[in-house]
Amino acid sequence: MTTQIGMLLFPDLTQLDLTGPFELFCELPDSKVHLLWKDTKPVYADSGLGLLPTTALGDAPQLDLLFIPGGWGQMRLMRDEEILGFLRRHGEKARYVTSVCTGALLLGAAGLLRGYRAATHWAFMELLPLVGATPVDERIVVDRNRITAGGVTAGIDFGLHILAELAGADFAQRAQLQLEYDPAPPFRSGHPRVADPALVAAARRDLADTVEKRRASLPKIMASGHT
Amino acid sequence: MTTQIGMLLFPDLTQLDLTGPFELFCELPDSKVHLLWKDTKPVYADSGLGLLPTTALGDAPQLDLLFIPGGWGQMRLMRDEEILGFLRRHGEKARYVTSVCTGALLLGAAGLLRGYRAATHWAFMELLPLVGATPVDERIVVDRNRITAGGVTAGIDFGLHILAELAGADFAQRAQLQLEYDPAPPFRSGHPRVADPALVAAARRDLADTVEKRRASLPKIMASGHT
């Protein structure tokens, strides 16, 4: 049986949320990775990178693993019944329902994190309760079949976790060696708990508008009855 | 003055070699990132990901930073005069000449690493002398204006290094925080120096054919007079 993996693309996604785990998922034996969007025309990331979907939503097989990346563009999808319906339909039956970064908020808007512990990008953690999830300040959070990861580069750790889950620890370690994932960040600034507080304050100010817009709209989305 | 950054795409590249640093380069102020190929039709990575070039080689401005990712497909480019000529032309004038993973071998085939210390994917380090470079077993190697990085995920550390170089350490630290790059690999297996020796031996066996083919062809390419 082929493991069907579906990764949602959308305009203004953060491409590294997706391309990190994608590189790892593609290593899995007996599996097929679908890059999903409404059609198969190019989708442009928030950074301008043009990516080609492989599979239109309507052509997707029942997914064993559903994956949602983050990015500014997801706010538009939270009122899009085609997308929410797709996520709910596959999310209810999938063996794993997963996200990286703010992808968790879209999963939540589809009702798929209600009553679950979850992670998201550090700057958006406080919004998780608005979709019924309990924020957990960890890089990867596993609650039953929901596996959610922190911001952007957490997707690589997440991808290795999924490989270990689906193909075993030896397989995941081999993939880690192939990708030379022996990280050596030049700074210790990758999370508020280790970064300079002044830097964190400045980054929070940069993101404040985005966070506030979501804080205002998420309760309306959740109350709209769609979920 | 806009900093012109050129990242080479090619069929069967390893997309994460490129998409990691791309996410970071796009943060740079006063800069433009070009995804370069012979034309602007989709280019498919070794994993099947379809990426859209932004700029045909002939339309590229003089580049300030030239970047080459790795991937199986680069062997074909080593005998491609259009590509080698492009790399030489821009490499001679660029402020920075850079690569991630086996991209160093293509830089080398264009004659751009002769007499330089360099890094590449751990499994291909022993081939660097064939292009006139001195292998250095470090994740990022800086020798004058050549900046070369190790395999695949080294591109993220490399990207942060470039951000610090071009926009300052504070800027790079902020980007690291935004991308939540506080890595927590689930295993210690990302480099032969830390991985289980049996795992390393198995990975070397997997790659032996590829390494040997390159070992056989690189001297011919270098002797062909193109470089």
Short mmCIF file of C-alpha atoms in Angstrom, two decimals:
data_model
loop_
_atom_site.label_atom_id
_atom_site.label_comp_id
_atom_site.label_asym_id
_atom_site.label_seq_id
_atom_site.Cartn_x
_atom_site.Cartn_y
_atom_site.Cartn_z
CA MET A 1 0.00 0.00 0.00
CA THR A 2 1.35 3.39 -1.01
CA THR A 3 1.39 6.01 1.73
CA GLN A 4 -0.35 9.05 0.28
CA ILE A 5 1.16 12.28 1.57
CA GLY A 6 -0.59 15.55 0.79
CA MET A 7 1.15 18.90 1.30
CA LEU A 8 -1.00 21.97 0.75
CA LEU A 9 0.40 24.78 -1.38
CA PHE A 10 -1.23 28.21 -1.40
CA PRO A 11 -0.37 31.72 -2.59
CA ASP A 12 1.93 33.50 -0.12
CA LEU A 13 2.95 30.40 1.77
CA THR A 14 6.39 30.42 3.43
CA GLN A 15 8.21 28.08 1.08
CA LEU A 16 10.80 26.78 3.57
CA ASP A 17 7.98 25.55 5.85
CA LEU A 18 7.18 23.17 3.01
CA THR A 19 10.47 22.53 1.22
CA GLY A 20 12.25 21.32 4.38
CA PRO A 21 9.83 18.48 5.15
CA PHE A 22 9.26 17.87 1.41
CA GLU A 23 12.93 16.96 0.93
CA LEU A 24 12.56 14.38 3.72
CA PHE A 25 9.12 13.03 2.78
CA CYS A 26 10.44 12.30 -0.72
CA GLU A 27 12.90 9.83 0.80
CA LEU A 28 10.10 7.63 2.16
CA PRO A 29 9.72 4.25 0.47
CA ASP A 30 6.31 3.18 -0.85
CA SER A 31 4.91 6.65 -0.69
CA LYS A 32 3.73 9.40 -2.98
CA VAL A 33 3.99 13.09 -2.13
CA HIS A 34 1.27 15.32 -3.58
CA LEU A 35 1.70 19.09 -3.71
CA LEU A 36 -1.89 20.20 -3.61
CA TRP A 37 -3.69 23.28 -4.76
CA LYS A 38 -6.98 24.15 -6.45
CA ASP A 39 -5.37 23.66 -9.83
CA THR A 40 -1.89 22.83 -11.09
CA LYS A 41 -0.89 26.33 -12.16
CA PRO A 42 2.15 27.84 -10.42
CA VAL A 43 1.71 29.02 -6.85
CA TYR A 44 3.94 31.86 -5.62
CA ALA A 45 5.35 31.87 -2.10
CA ASP A 46 5.51 35.04 0.04
CA SER A 47 9.18 35.31 -0.99
CA GLY A 48 8.23 35.16 -4.68
CA LEU A 49 9.34 31.58 -5.32
CA GLY A 50 7.14 29.91 -7.95
CA LEU A 51 6.25 26.31 -7.12
CA LEU A 52 4.30 23.83 -9.22
CA PRO A 53 1.50 21.84 -7.61
CA THR A 54 1.42 18.20 -8.66
CA THR A 55 -2.20 17.42 -7.91
CA ALA A 56 -5.42 19.45 -7.93
CA LEU A 57 -7.48 19.11 -4.75
CA GLY A 58 -10.22 17.29 -6.61
CA ASP A 59 -7.76 14.69 -7.90
CA ALA A 60 -6.19 13.86 -4.53
CA PRO A 61 -6.53 10.30 -3.25
CA GLN A 62 -7.57 9.84 0.38
CA LEU A 63 -4.51 11.11 2.24
CA ASP A 64 -2.66 9.15 4.89
CA LEU A 65 -0.73 12.23 5.96
CA LEU A 66 -2.06 15.77 5.63
CA PHE A 67 0.48 18.59 5.94
CA ILE A 68 -0.07 22.36 6.09
CA PRO A 69 2.77 24.90 5.89
CA GLY A 70 2.49 28.44 7.24
CA GLY A 71 2.65 31.84 5.59
CA TRP A 72 0.69 35.06 5.34
CA GLY A 73 -1.58 33.70 2.62
CA GLN A 74 -3.36 31.25 4.85
CA MET A 75 -5.61 33.92 6.34
CA ARG A 76 -7.47 34.06 3.02
CA LEU A 77 -7.99 30.31 3.11
CA MET A 78 -9.68 30.42 6.49
CA ARG A 79 -12.91 31.60 4.86
CA ASP A 80 -12.57 29.43 1.77
CA GLU A 81 -15.07 26.58 1.94
CA GLU A 82 -13.33 24.56 -0.77
CA ILE A 83 -10.13 24.52 1.28
CA LEU A 84 -11.78 24.05 4.69
CA GLY A 85 -13.92 21.24 3.31
CA PHE A 86 -10.90 19.54 1.80
CA LEU A 87 -8.95 19.78 5.05
CA ARG A 88 -11.85 18.46 7.12
CA ARG A 89 -12.62 15.61 4.74
CA HIS A 90 -9.02 14.40 4.62
CA GLY A 91 -8.18 15.42 8.19
CA GLU A 92 -10.91 13.24 9.65
CA LYS A 93 -9.62 10.09 7.96
CA ALA A 94 -5.86 10.69 7.67
CA ARG A 95 -3.50 8.68 9.83
CA TYR A 96 -1.53 11.90 10.57
CA VAL A 97 -2.70 15.50 10.53
CA THR A 98 0.29 17.81 10.60
CA SER A 99 1.56 21.36 10.24
CA VAL A 100 4.65 23.52 10.43
CA CYS A 101 4.70 27.15 11.60
CA THR A 102 1.40 29.04 11.30
CA GLY A 103 -0.04 26.14 9.32
CA ALA A 104 -1.45 25.11 12.71
CA LEU A 105 -3.83 28.09 12.62
CA LEU A 106 -5.30 26.93 9.31
CA LEU A 107 -5.67 23.39 10.63
CA GLY A 108 -7.38 25.00 13.62
CA ALA A 109 -9.69 27.10 11.45
CA ALA A 110 -10.84 23.84 9.85
CA GLY A 111 -11.69 22.57 13.34
CA LEU A 112 -8.91 19.99 13.31
CA LEU A 113 -7.07 21.09 16.47
CA ARG A 114 -10.03 21.48 18.81
CA GLY A 115 -9.03 19.78 22.07
CA TYR A 116 -5.47 19.09 20.94
CA ARG A 117 -2.12 20.28 22.24
CA ALA A 118 -0.21 22.04 19.46
CA ALA A 119 2.80 24.12 18.40
CA THR A 120 3.11 26.97 15.94
CA HIS A 121 5.60 29.78 15.20
CA TRP A 122 6.65 31.31 18.55
CA ALA A 123 5.08 34.69 17.75
CA PHE A 124 1.65 33.14 17.12
CA MET A 125 1.45 30.66 20.02
CA GLU A 126 -1.00 32.83 21.96
CA LEU A 127 -3.53 32.50 19.11
CA LEU A 128 -3.84 28.72 19.36
CA PRO A 129 -6.56 28.85 22.06
CA LEU A 130 -8.72 30.81 19.59
CA VAL A 131 -8.95 27.63 17.48
CA GLY A 132 -9.52 25.43 20.51
CA ALA A 133 -5.94 24.17 20.85
CA THR A 134 -3.64 24.22 23.87
CA PRO A 135 -0.31 25.88 23.02
CA VAL A 136 2.78 23.92 23.99
CA ASP A 137 6.13 25.67 23.77
CA GLU A 138 8.00 22.80 22.13
CA ARG A 139 9.55 22.45 18.69
CA ILE A 140 7.41 19.43 17.81
CA VAL A 141 4.18 18.57 19.62
CA VAL A 142 2.56 15.17 19.21
CA ASP A 143 -1.00 14.71 20.51
CA ARG A 144 -2.59 11.49 19.28
CA ASN A 145 -2.39 11.79 15.47
CA ARG A 146 -1.83 15.54 15.39
CA ILE A 147 1.84 16.46 14.90
CA THR A 148 2.49 20.19 14.82
CA ALA A 149 5.83 21.97 14.67
CA GLY A 150 7.18 25.44 15.47
CA GLY A 151 8.25 28.10 12.99
CA VAL A 152 9.75 27.53 9.53
CA THR A 153 12.99 25.59 10.15
CA ALA A 154 11.26 23.40 12.74
CA GLY A 155 9.97 21.65 9.62
CA ILE A 156 13.29 19.84 9.19
CA ASP A 157 13.24 18.39 12.71
CA PHE A 158 9.56 17.60 12.11
CA GLY A 159 10.32 15.86 8.81
CA LEU A 160 12.88 13.62 10.50
CA HIS A 161 10.37 12.85 13.24
CA ILE A 162 7.84 11.77 10.60
CA LEU A 163 10.44 9.63 8.82
CA ALA A 164 11.24 7.87 12.10
CA GLU A 165 7.52 7.34 12.73
CA LEU A 166 6.78 5.94 9.26
CA ALA A 167 10.02 4.17 8.34
CA GLY A 168 11.93 3.71 11.60
CA ALA A 169 14.74 5.47 13.44
CA ASP A 170 17.50 3.90 11.32
CA PHE A 171 15.91 5.18 8.15
CA ALA A 172 15.51 8.68 9.59
CA GLN A 173 19.11 8.73 10.78
CA ARG A 174 20.31 7.78 7.32
CA ALA A 175 18.30 10.62 5.80
CA GLN A 176 19.73 13.01 8.38
CA LEU A 177 23.25 11.94 7.37
CA GLN A 178 22.47 12.35 3.66
CA LEU A 179 21.16 15.87 4.25
CA GLU A 180 24.19 16.59 6.47
CA TYR A 181 21.85 17.85 9.13
CA ASP A 182 24.42 18.62 11.79
CA PRO A 183 23.33 22.21 12.35
CA ALA A 184 25.77 24.90 13.44
CA PRO A 185 23.81 28.15 13.63
CA PRO A 186 26.16 31.13 13.66
CA PHE A 187 24.12 32.79 16.44
CA ARG A 188 22.04 31.79 19.41
CA SER A 189 18.98 33.73 18.40
CA GLY A 190 16.55 31.18 16.99
CA HIS A 191 13.93 31.35 19.73
CA PRO A 192 12.79 33.96 22.30
CA ARG A 193 14.11 31.76 25.09
CA VAL A 194 17.70 32.12 23.81
CA ALA A 195 17.71 35.38 21.82
CA ASP A 196 18.62 38.84 23.09
CA PRO A 197 15.43 40.25 24.72
CA ALA A 198 15.77 43.52 22.78
CA LEU A 199 15.83 41.54 19.54
CA VAL A 200 12.74 39.57 20.59
CA ALA A 201 10.90 42.79 21.49
CA ALA A 202 11.73 44.28 18.09
CA ALA A 203 10.60 41.13 16.26
CA ARG A 204 7.34 41.12 18.25
CA ARG A 205 6.73 44.75 17.28
CA ASP A 206 7.27 43.84 13.60
CA LEU A 207 4.71 41.06 13.84
CA ALA A 208 2.22 42.83 16.13
CA ASP A 209 -0.11 43.98 13.35
CA THR A 210 -0.29 40.51 11.83
CA VAL A 211 -0.91 38.88 15.19
CA GLU A 212 -3.62 41.42 16.09
CA LYS A 213 -5.42 40.98 12.76
CA ARG A 214 -5.55 37.25 13.32
CA ARG A 215 -6.63 37.69 16.92
CA ALA A 216 -9.55 39.78 15.68
CA SER A 217 -10.60 37.52 12.84
CA LEU A 218 -10.13 34.01 14.24
CA PRO A 219 -13.09 34.19 16.69
CA LYS A 220 -15.35 35.32 13.82
CA ILE A 221 -14.10 32.52 11.61
CA MET A 222 -14.62 29.94 14.33
CA ALA A 223 -18.10 31.31 15.14
CA SER A 224 -19.18 31.33 11.51
CA GLY A 225 -20.45 27.80 11.81
CA HIS A 226 -18.19 26.54 9.04
CA THR A 227 -16.18 24.56 11.52
CA MET B 1 22.78 50.21 -5.38
CA THR B 2 20.81 46.98 -5.52
CA THR B 3 22.75 43.84 -4.58
CA GLN B 4 22.17 41.39 -7.43
CA ILE B 5 22.03 37.82 -6.19
CA GLY B 6 22.00 35.01 -8.72
CA MET B 7 21.06 31.45 -7.74
CA LEU B 8 21.45 28.82 -10.44
CA LEU B 9 18.61 26.39 -11.00
CA PHE B 10 19.09 23.24 -13.07
CA PRO B 11 17.24 19.99 -13.73
CA ASP B 12 17.81 17.47 -10.91
CA LEU B 13 19.16 19.96 -8.42
CA THR B 14 18.61 19.21 -4.72
CA GLN B 15 15.93 21.77 -3.97
CA LEU B 16 16.69 22.21 -0.25
CA ASP B 17 20.27 23.25 -1.12
CA LEU B 18 18.64 26.25 -2.76
CA THR B 19 15.41 26.87 -0.85
CA GLY B 20 17.18 27.17 2.53
CA PRO B 21 19.49 30.05 1.54
CA PHE B 22 16.79 31.51 -0.76
CA GLU B 23 14.46 32.07 2.19
CA LEU B 24 17.25 34.02 3.89
CA PHE B 25 18.53 35.92 0.85
CA CYS B 26 14.99 37.22 0.25
CA GLU B 27 15.18 39.02 3.61
CA LEU B 28 18.10 41.19 2.48
CA PRO B 29 17.32 44.88 1.99
CA ASP B 30 18.22 46.60 -1.30
CA SER B 31 18.75 43.34 -3.11
CA LYS B 32 17.20 41.28 -5.84
CA VAL B 33 17.32 37.49 -5.97
CA HIS B 34 17.38 35.94 -9.44
CA LEU B 35 16.61 32.26 -9.95
CA LEU B 36 18.56 31.58 -13.09
CA TRP B 37 18.26 29.02 -15.82
CA LYS B 38 18.58 28.90 -19.61
CA ASP B 39 14.95 29.91 -19.95
CA THR B 40 12.09 30.58 -17.57
CA LYS B 41 10.25 27.30 -18.07
CA PRO B 42 9.82 25.11 -14.94
CA VAL B 43 12.89 23.28 -13.67
CA TYR B 44 12.34 20.00 -11.81
CA ALA B 45 14.47 19.09 -8.79
CA ASP B 46 15.77 15.54 -8.18
CA SER B 47 12.87 15.09 -5.77
CA GLY B 48 10.37 16.10 -8.46
CA LEU B 49 9.64 19.60 -7.13
CA GLY B 50 8.87 22.01 -9.97
CA LEU B 51 10.46 25.44 -9.51
CA LEU B 52 10.08 28.50 -11.69
CA PRO B 53 13.19 30.42 -12.74
CA THR B 54 12.77 34.20 -12.59
CA THR B 55 15.49 35.21 -15.03
CA ALA B 56 17.02 33.61 -18.11
CA LEU B 57 20.83 33.50 -18.06
CA GLY B 58 21.02 35.98 -20.91
CA ASP B 59 18.89 38.49 -19.02
CA ALA B 60 20.90 38.41 -15.79
CA PRO B 61 22.54 41.64 -14.64
CA GLN B 62 26.17 41.42 -13.49
CA LEU B 63 25.87 39.46 -10.26
CA ASP B 64 27.25 40.58 -6.92
CA LEU B 65 26.71 37.16 -5.43
CA LEU B 66 26.76 33.95 -7.45
CA PHE B 67 25.29 30.85 -5.78
CA ILE B 68 25.30 27.22 -6.95
CA PRO B 69 23.28 24.46 -5.27
CA GLY B 70 24.14 20.78 -5.51
CA GLY B 71 22.31 17.81 -6.99
CA TRP B 72 22.80 14.94 -9.40
CA GLY B 73 21.97 17.10 -12.42
CA GLN B 74 25.10 19.23 -12.19
CA MET B 75 27.27 16.56 -13.83
CA ARG B 76 25.54 17.33 -17.14
CA LEU B 77 26.34 21.02 -16.72
CA MET B 78 30.05 20.39 -16.37
CA ARG B 79 30.37 19.97 -20.13
CA ASP B 80 27.87 22.70 -21.00
CA GLU B 81 29.71 25.71 -22.38
CA GLU B 82 26.73 28.04 -21.96
CA ILE B 83 26.67 27.28 -18.23
CA LEU B 84 30.44 27.20 -17.69
CA GLY B 85 30.81 30.47 -19.60
CA PHE B 86 28.07 32.10 -17.54
CA LEU B 87 29.65 30.95 -14.27
CA ARG B 88 33.12 32.12 -15.29
CA ARG B 89 31.92 35.48 -16.57
CA HIS B 90 29.96 36.27 -13.42
CA GLY B 91 32.31 34.44 -11.07
CA GLU B 92 35.28 36.56 -12.10
CA LYS B 93 33.53 39.84 -11.24
CA ALA B 94 31.13 38.87 -8.45
CA ARG B 95 31.83 40.09 -4.93
CA TYR B 96 30.99 36.61 -3.60
CA VAL B 97 31.19 33.24 -5.33
CA THR B 98 29.33 30.63 -3.32
CA SER B 99 27.92 27.13 -3.22
CA VAL B 100 26.14 24.62 -1.02
CA CYS B 101 26.65 20.85 -1.14
CA THR B 102 28.03 19.45 -4.42
CA GLY B 103 27.53 22.86 -6.04
CA ALA B 104 31.22 23.32 -5.20
CA LEU B 105 32.12 20.71 -7.83
CA LEU B 106 30.34 22.69 -10.54
CA LEU B 107 32.04 25.90 -9.39
CA GLY B 108 35.27 23.91 -9.57
CA ALA B 109 34.52 22.58 -13.07
CA ALA B 110 34.20 26.21 -14.17
CA GLY B 111 37.69 26.80 -12.76
CA LEU B 112 36.41 29.00 -9.94
CA LEU B 113 37.87 27.05 -7.00
CA ARG B 114 41.40 26.52 -8.28
CA GLY B 115 43.73 27.39 -5.40
CA TYR B 116 40.90 27.89 -2.92
CA ARG B 117 39.99 26.07 0.29
CA ALA B 118 36.45 24.73 0.02
CA ALA B 119 33.67 22.59 1.50
CA THR B 120 31.13 20.31 -0.12
CA HIS B 121 28.84 17.43 0.95
CA TRP B 122 30.83 15.12 3.24
CA ALA B 123 30.65 12.19 0.82
CA PHE B 124 32.22 14.24 -2.00
CA MET B 125 35.00 16.04 -0.12
CA GLU B 126 37.70 13.82 -1.58
CA LEU B 127 36.80 15.02 -5.09
CA LEU B 128 37.62 18.68 -4.43
CA PRO B 129 41.34 18.29 -5.28
CA LEU B 130 40.25 17.16 -8.77
CA VAL B 131 39.02 20.71 -9.41
CA GLY B 132 42.07 22.27 -7.80
CA ALA B 133 40.53 23.02 -4.42
CA THR B 134 41.72 22.08 -0.95
CA PRO B 135 38.99 20.26 1.00
CA VAL B 136 38.31 21.60 4.49
CA ASP B 137 36.06 19.56 6.75
CA GLU B 138 33.99 22.48 8.04
CA ARG B 139 30.35 23.37 7.58
CA ILE B 140 31.16 26.73 6.00
CA VAL B 141 34.52 27.56 4.46
CA VAL B 142 35.48 31.14 3.63
CA ASP B 143 38.57 31.72 1.49
CA ARG B 144 38.81 35.28 0.21
CA ASN B 145 35.52 35.77 -1.69
CA ARG B 146 34.71 32.08 -2.08
CA ILE B 147 32.18 30.87 0.50
CA THR B 148 31.32 27.19 0.20
CA ALA B 149 29.15 25.10 2.50
CA GLY B 150 28.66 21.42 3.31
CA GLY B 151 25.73 19.23 2.34
CA VAL B 152 22.11 20.34 1.87
CA THR B 153 21.04 21.73 5.27
CA ALA B 154 24.39 23.51 5.68
CA GLY B 155 22.72 26.01 3.34
CA ILE B 156 20.73 27.47 6.22
CA ASP B 157 23.83 28.15 8.33
CA PHE B 158 25.47 29.46 5.15
CA GLY B 159 22.53 31.76 4.42
CA LEU B 160 22.76 33.28 7.90
CA HIS B 161 26.49 33.75 7.42
CA ILE B 162 25.84 35.65 4.17
CA LEU B 163 23.17 37.79 5.84
CA ALA B 164 25.63 38.72 8.59
CA GLU B 165 28.26 39.53 5.97
CA LEU B 166 25.98 41.70 3.83
CA ALA B 167 23.64 43.25 6.38
CA GLY B 168 25.32 42.78 9.76
CA ALA B 169 25.07 40.37 12.68
CA ASP B 170 21.98 42.03 14.19
CA PHE B 171 20.11 41.63 10.93
CA ALA B 172 21.10 37.98 10.62
CA GLN B 173 20.09 37.27 14.22
CA ARG B 174 16.68 38.79 13.58
CA ALA B 175 16.22 36.58 10.52
CA GLN B 176 17.28 33.54 12.55
CA LEU B 177 14.61 34.40 15.14
CA GLN B 178 11.94 34.88 12.46
CA LEU B 179 12.76 31.48 10.94
CA GLU B 180 12.82 29.97 14.46
CA TYR B 181 16.17 28.44 13.67
CA ASP B 182 16.84 26.84 17.02
CA PRO B 183 17.50 23.37 15.66
CA ALA B 184 16.74 20.26 17.67
CA PRO B 185 17.61 17.28 15.46
CA PRO B 186 15.99 14.11 16.79
CA PHE B 187 19.23 12.14 16.24
CA ARG B 188 22.95 12.72 16.28
CA SER B 189 23.60 11.41 12.82
CA GLY B 190 24.07 14.45 10.60
CA HIS B 191 27.77 14.01 9.86
CA PRO B 192 30.21 11.07 9.72
CA ARG B 193 32.04 12.47 12.74
CA VAL B 194 28.94 11.97 14.95
CA ALA B 195 26.91 9.23 13.23
CA ASP B 196 27.07 5.49 13.91
CA PRO B 197 30.02 4.15 11.84
CA ALA B 198 27.87 1.35 10.40
CA LEU B 199 25.39 3.95 9.17
CA VAL B 200 28.19 5.99 7.60
CA ALA B 201 29.59 2.89 5.87
CA ALA B 202 26.17 2.06 4.45
CA ALA B 203 25.64 5.63 3.22
CA ARG B 204 29.10 5.60 1.59
CA ARG B 205 28.22 2.33 -0.18
CA ASP B 206 25.00 3.94 -1.49
CA LEU B 207 26.93 6.88 -2.88
CA ALA B 208 30.00 4.97 -4.10
CA ASP B 209 28.86 4.72 -7.73
CA THR B 210 28.11 8.41 -7.94
CA VAL B 211 31.40 9.36 -6.35
CA GLU B 212 33.36 7.04 -8.65
CA LYS B 213 31.66 8.34 -11.78
CA ARG B 214 32.61 11.87 -10.83
CA ARG B 215 36.12 10.81 -9.90
CA ALA B 216 36.49 9.37 -13.40
CA SER B 217 34.97 12.29 -15.29
CA LEU B 218 36.28 15.34 -13.42
CA PRO B 219 39.91 15.00 -14.61
CA LYS B 220 38.68 14.76 -18.23
CA ILE B 221 36.47 17.79 -17.77
CA MET B 222 39.29 19.78 -16.21
CA ALA B 223 41.73 18.68 -18.96
CA SER B 224 39.30 19.52 -21.76
CA GLY B 225 40.61 23.04 -21.95
CA HIS B 226 37.19 24.54 -21.26
CA THR B 227 38.38 25.74 -17.91
#
